[in-house]
Short mmCIF file of C-alpha atoms in Angstrom, two decimals:
data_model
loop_
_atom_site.label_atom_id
_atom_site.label_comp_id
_atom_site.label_asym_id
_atom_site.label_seq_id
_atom_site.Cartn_x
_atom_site.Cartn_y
_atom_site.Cartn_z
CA UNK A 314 -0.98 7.67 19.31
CA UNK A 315 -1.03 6.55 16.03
CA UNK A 316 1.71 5.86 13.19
CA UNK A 317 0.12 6.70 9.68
CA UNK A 318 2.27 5.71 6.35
CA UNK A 319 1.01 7.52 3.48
CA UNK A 320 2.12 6.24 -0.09
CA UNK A 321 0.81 8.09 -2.80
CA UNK A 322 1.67 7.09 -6.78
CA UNK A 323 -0.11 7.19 -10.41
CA UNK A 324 -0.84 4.12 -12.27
CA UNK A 325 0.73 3.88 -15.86
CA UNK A 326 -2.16 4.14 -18.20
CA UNK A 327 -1.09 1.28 -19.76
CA UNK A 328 -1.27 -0.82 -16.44
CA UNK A 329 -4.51 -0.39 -15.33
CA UNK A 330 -6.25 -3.82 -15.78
CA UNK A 331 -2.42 -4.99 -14.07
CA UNK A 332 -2.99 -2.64 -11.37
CA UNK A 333 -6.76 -4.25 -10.56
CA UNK A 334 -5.69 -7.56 -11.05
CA UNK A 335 -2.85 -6.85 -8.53
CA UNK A 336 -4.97 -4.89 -6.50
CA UNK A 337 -7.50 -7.92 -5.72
CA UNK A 338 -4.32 -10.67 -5.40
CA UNK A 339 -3.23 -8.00 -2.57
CA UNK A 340 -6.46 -7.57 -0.78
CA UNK A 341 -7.04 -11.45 -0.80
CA UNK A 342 -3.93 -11.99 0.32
CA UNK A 343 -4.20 -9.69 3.41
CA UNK A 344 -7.48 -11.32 4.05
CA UNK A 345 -6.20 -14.38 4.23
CA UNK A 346 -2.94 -14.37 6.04
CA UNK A 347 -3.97 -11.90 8.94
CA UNK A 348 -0.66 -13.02 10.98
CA UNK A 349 1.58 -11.22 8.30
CA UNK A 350 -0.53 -8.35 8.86
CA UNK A 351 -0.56 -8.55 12.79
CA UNK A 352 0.15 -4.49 14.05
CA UNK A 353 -2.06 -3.01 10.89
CA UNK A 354 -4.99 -1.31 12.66
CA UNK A 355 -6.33 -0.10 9.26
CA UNK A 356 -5.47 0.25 5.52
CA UNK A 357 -7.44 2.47 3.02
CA UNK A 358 -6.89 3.09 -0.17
CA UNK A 359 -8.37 6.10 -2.12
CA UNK A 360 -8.22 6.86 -5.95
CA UNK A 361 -8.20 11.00 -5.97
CA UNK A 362 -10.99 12.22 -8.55
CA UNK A 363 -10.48 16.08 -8.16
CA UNK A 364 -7.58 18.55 -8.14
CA UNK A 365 -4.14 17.45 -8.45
CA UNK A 366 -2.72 14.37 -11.03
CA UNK A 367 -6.39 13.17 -12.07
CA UNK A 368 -6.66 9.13 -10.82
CA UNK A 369 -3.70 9.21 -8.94
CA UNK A 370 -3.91 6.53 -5.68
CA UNK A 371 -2.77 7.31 -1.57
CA UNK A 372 -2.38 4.22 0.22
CA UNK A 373 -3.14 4.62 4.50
CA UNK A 374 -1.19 1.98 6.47
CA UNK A 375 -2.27 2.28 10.21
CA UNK A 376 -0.55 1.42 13.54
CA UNK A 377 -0.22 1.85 16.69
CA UNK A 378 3.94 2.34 16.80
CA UNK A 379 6.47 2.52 14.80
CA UNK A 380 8.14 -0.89 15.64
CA UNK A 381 4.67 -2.39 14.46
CA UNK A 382 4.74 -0.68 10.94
CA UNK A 383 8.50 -2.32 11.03
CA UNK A 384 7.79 -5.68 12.33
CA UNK A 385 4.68 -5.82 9.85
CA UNK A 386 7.24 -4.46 7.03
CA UNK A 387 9.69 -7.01 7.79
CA UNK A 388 7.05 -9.98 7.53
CA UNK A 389 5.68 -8.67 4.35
CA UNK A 390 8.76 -8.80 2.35
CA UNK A 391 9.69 -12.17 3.52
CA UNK A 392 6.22 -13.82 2.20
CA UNK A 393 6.62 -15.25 -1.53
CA UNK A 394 3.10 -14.04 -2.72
CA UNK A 395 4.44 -10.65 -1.11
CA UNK A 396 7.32 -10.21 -3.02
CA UNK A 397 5.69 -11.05 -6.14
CA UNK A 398 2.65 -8.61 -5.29
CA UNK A 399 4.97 -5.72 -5.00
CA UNK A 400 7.46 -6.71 -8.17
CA UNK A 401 3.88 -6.63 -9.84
CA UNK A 402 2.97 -3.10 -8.03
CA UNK A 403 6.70 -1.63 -9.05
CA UNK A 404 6.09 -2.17 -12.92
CA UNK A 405 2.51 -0.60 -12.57
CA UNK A 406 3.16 2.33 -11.20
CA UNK A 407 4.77 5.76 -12.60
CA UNK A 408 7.81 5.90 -10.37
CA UNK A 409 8.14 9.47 -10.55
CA UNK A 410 4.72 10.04 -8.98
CA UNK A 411 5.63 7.83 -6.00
CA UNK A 412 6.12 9.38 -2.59
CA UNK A 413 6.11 7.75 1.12
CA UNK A 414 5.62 9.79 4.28
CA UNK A 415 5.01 9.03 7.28
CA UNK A 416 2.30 11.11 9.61
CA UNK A 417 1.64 10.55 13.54
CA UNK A 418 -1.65 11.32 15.33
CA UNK A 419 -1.79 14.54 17.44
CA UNK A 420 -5.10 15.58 18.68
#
């Protein structure tokens, strides 16, 4: 059964060009160190085009348990280019827009 953590946020107008640059430093990143991200079965990310707050992002990080989204987590934040990938992410977003949940796989 799987562990799904949704994140869902708008980008500040002003930020978008940030948020792409950021956006491709992240997804290189992940490609290229895949022992940080050892325990992520998949990661989507979908820009919403209809209905709701208009270009507002959801972020799908997969697992398999709990203790992998942690362990993964816990690797993350202890990488350099990490840290500075999120710090980036924080000042590009619209913080009252940002929510985190966390869904689990039942049928």
């Amino acid at each position: 059964m799987s562990i799904i953590l949704m994140e869902a946020y708008l980008v500040r107008y002003e930020k978008q060009a940030e948020f792409q640059s950021s956006l491709k430093e992240f997804i290189k990143f992940k490609k290229g160190h895949p022992k940080v991200f050892e325990g992520l079965r998949s990661w989507r990310l979908l820009q919403q085009s209809y209905g709701g707050i208009a270009n507002s992002y959801v972020e799908m990080w997969e697992f398999d348990s709990l203790p992998q989204l942690e362990n993964c987590n816990t690797r993350l934040r202890k990488t350099k280019a990490m840290k500075k990938i999120l710090a980036d992410f924080y000042g590009e977003i619209d913080h009252t827009t940002f929510t985190r949940s966390m869904w689990e796989n039942v049928a």
